[in-house]
mmCIF file of C-alpha atoms in Angstrom:
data_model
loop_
_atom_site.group_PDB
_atom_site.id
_atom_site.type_symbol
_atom_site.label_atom_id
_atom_site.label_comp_id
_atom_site.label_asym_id
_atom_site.label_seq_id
_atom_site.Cartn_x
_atom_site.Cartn_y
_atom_site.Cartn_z
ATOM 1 C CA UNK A 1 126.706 1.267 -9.149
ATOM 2 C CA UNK A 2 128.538 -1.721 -8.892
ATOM 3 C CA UNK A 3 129.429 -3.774 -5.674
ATOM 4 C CA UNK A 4 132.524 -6.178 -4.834
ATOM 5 C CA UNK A 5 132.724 -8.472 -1.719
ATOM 6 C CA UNK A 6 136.232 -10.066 -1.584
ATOM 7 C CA UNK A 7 136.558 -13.167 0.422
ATOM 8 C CA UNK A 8 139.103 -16.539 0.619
ATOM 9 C CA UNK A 9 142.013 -14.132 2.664
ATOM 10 C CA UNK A 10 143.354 -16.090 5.827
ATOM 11 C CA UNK A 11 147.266 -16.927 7.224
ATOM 12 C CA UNK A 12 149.087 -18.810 5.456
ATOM 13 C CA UNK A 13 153.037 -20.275 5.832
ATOM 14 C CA UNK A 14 155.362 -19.032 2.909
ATOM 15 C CA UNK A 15 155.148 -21.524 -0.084
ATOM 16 C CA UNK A 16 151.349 -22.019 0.240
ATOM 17 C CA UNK A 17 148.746 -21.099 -1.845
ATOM 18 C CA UNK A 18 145.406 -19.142 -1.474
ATOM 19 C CA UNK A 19 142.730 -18.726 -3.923
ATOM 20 C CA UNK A 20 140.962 -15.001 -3.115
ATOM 21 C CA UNK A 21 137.528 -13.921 -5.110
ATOM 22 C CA UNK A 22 135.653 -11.508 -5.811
ATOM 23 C CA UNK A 23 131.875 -11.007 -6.324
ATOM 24 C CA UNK A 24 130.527 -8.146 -8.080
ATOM 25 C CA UNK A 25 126.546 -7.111 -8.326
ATOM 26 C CA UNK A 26 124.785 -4.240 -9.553
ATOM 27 C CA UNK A 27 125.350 -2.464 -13.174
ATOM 28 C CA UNK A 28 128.388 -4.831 -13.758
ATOM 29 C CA UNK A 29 128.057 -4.826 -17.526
ATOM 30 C CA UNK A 30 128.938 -1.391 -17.437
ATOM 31 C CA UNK A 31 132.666 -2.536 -16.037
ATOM 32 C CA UNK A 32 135.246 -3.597 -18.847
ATOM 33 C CA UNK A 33 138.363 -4.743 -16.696
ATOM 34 C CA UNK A 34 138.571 -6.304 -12.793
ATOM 35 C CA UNK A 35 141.638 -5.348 -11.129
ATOM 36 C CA UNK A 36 143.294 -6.566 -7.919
ATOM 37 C CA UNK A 37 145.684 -4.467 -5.928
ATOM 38 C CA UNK A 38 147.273 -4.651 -2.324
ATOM 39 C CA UNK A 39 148.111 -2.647 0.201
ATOM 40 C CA UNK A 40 151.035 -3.262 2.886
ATOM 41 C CA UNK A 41 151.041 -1.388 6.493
ATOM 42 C CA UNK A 42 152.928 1.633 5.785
ATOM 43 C CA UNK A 43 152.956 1.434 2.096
ATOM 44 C CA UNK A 44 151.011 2.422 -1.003
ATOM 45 C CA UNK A 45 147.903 0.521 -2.412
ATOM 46 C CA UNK A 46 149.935 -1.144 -5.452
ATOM 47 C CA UNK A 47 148.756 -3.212 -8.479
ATOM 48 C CA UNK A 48 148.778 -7.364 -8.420
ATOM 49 C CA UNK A 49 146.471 -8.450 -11.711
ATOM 50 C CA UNK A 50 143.660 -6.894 -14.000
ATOM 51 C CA UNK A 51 141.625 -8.755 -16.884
ATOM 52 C CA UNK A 52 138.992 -7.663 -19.121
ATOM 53 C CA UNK A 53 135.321 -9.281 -18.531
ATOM 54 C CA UNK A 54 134.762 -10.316 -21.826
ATOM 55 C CA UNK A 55 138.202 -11.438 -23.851
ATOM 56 C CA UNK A 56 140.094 -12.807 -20.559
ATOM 57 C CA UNK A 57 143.123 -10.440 -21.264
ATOM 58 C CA UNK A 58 145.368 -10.690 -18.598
ATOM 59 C CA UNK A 59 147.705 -7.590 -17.043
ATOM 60 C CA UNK A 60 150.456 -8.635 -14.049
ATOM 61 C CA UNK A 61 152.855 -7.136 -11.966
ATOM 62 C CA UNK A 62 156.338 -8.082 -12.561
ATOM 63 C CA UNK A 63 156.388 -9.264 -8.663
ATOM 64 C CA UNK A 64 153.889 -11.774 -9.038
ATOM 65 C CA UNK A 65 154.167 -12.635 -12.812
ATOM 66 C CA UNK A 66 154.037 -16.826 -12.856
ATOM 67 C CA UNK A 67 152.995 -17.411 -9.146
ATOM 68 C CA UNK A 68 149.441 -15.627 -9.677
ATOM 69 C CA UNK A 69 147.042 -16.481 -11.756
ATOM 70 C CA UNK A 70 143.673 -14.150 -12.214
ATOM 71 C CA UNK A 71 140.556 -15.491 -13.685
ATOM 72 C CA UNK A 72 137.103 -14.870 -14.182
ATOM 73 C CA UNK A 73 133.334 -16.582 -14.654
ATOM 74 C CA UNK A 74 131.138 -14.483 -16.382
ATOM 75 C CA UNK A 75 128.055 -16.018 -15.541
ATOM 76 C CA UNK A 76 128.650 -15.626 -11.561
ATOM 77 C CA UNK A 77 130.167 -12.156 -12.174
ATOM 78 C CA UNK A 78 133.046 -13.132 -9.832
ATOM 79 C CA UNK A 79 136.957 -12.816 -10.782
ATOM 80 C CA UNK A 80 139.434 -15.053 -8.786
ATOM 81 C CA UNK A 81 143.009 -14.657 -7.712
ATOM 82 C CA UNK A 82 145.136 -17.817 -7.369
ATOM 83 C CA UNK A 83 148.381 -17.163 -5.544
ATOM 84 C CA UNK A 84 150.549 -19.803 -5.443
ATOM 85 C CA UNK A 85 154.498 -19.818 -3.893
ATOM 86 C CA UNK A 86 153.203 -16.983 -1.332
ATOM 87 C CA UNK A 87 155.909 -15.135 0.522
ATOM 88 C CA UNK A 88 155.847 -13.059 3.232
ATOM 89 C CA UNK A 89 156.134 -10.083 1.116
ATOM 90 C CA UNK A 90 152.627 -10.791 -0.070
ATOM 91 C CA UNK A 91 151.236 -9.896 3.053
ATOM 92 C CA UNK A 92 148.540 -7.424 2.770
ATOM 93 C CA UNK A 93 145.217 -6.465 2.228
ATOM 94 C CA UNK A 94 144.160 -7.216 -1.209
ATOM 95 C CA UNK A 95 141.304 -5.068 -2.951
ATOM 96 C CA UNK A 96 139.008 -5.824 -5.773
ATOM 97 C CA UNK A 97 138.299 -3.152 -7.965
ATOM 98 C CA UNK A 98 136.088 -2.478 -11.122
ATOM 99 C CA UNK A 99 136.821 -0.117 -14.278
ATOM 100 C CA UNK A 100 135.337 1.197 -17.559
ATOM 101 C CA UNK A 101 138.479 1.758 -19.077
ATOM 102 C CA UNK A 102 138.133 0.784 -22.904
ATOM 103 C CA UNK A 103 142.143 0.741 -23.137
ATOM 104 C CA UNK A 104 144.153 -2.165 -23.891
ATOM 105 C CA UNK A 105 147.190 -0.651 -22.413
ATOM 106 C CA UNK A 106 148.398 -2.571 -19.247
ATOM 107 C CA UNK A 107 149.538 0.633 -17.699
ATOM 108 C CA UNK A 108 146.629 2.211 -17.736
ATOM 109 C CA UNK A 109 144.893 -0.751 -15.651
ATOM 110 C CA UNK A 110 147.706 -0.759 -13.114
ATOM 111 C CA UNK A 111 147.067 2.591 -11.916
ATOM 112 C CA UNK A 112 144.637 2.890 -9.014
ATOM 113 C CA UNK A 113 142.892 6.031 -10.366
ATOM 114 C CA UNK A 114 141.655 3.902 -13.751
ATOM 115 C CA UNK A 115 139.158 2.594 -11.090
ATOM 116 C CA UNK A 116 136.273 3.402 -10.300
ATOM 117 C CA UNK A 117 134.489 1.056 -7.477
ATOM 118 C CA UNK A 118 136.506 -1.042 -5.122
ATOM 119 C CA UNK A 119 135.796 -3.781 -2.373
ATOM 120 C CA UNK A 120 136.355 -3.647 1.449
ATOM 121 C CA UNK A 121 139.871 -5.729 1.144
ATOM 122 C CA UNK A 122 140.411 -9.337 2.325
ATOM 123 C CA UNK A 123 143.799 -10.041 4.590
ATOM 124 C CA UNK A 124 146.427 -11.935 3.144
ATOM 125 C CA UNK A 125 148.999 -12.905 5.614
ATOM 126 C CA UNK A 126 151.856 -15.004 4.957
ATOM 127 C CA UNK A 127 153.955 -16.708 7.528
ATOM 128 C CA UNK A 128 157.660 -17.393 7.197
#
């Protein structure tokens, strides 16, 4: 199994910047890709940024394509979100998830069910 602890959420006014990780333990080698996602009161969980463990490919939604940047450092097993230029529309919880997807198709990473373990969720809230 593989666990993922999410931390670095908070308020924040729109324009500001938050950096949110994401610590994984347990059989973590078995996990190609880290994906985050978010999920807005009265909407469904939707996809933010993936990237595989080992090359640093990169997947991003369209909506936050050039204001967030997700990274990762292998040796602490923990994957990062920077989100920078925030908007209130970013409000939400955001969720760390792990997958052993061996595609290289962005699609496939920006669908929930390619995941297999997720985090609790870390609250993003943006002020305007």
């Amino acid at each position: 199994q593989v666990q993922l602890v999410e931390s670095g959420g908070g308020l924040v006014q729109a324009g500001g910047s938050l950096r949110l990780s994401c610590a994984a333990s347990g059989r973590t080698s078995s996990y190609n890709v880290m994906g985050w996602f978010r999920q807005a009161p009265g909407k469904e969980r939707e996809f933010v940024a993936a990237i595989r463990w080992t090359s640093g490919i990169t997947y991003y939604a369209d909506s936050v394509k050039g204001r967030f940047t997700i990274s990762r450092d292998n040796a602490k097993n923990t994957v990062y979100l920077q989100m920078n230029s925030l908007k209130p529309e970013d409000t939400a919880v955001y969720y760390c998830a792990a997958s052993r997807g061996t595609s290289y198709s962005g699609t496939y990473y920006s669908t929930a069910t390619s995941y297999g373990y997720w985090g609790h969720g870390t609250q993003v809230t943006v002020s305007s």
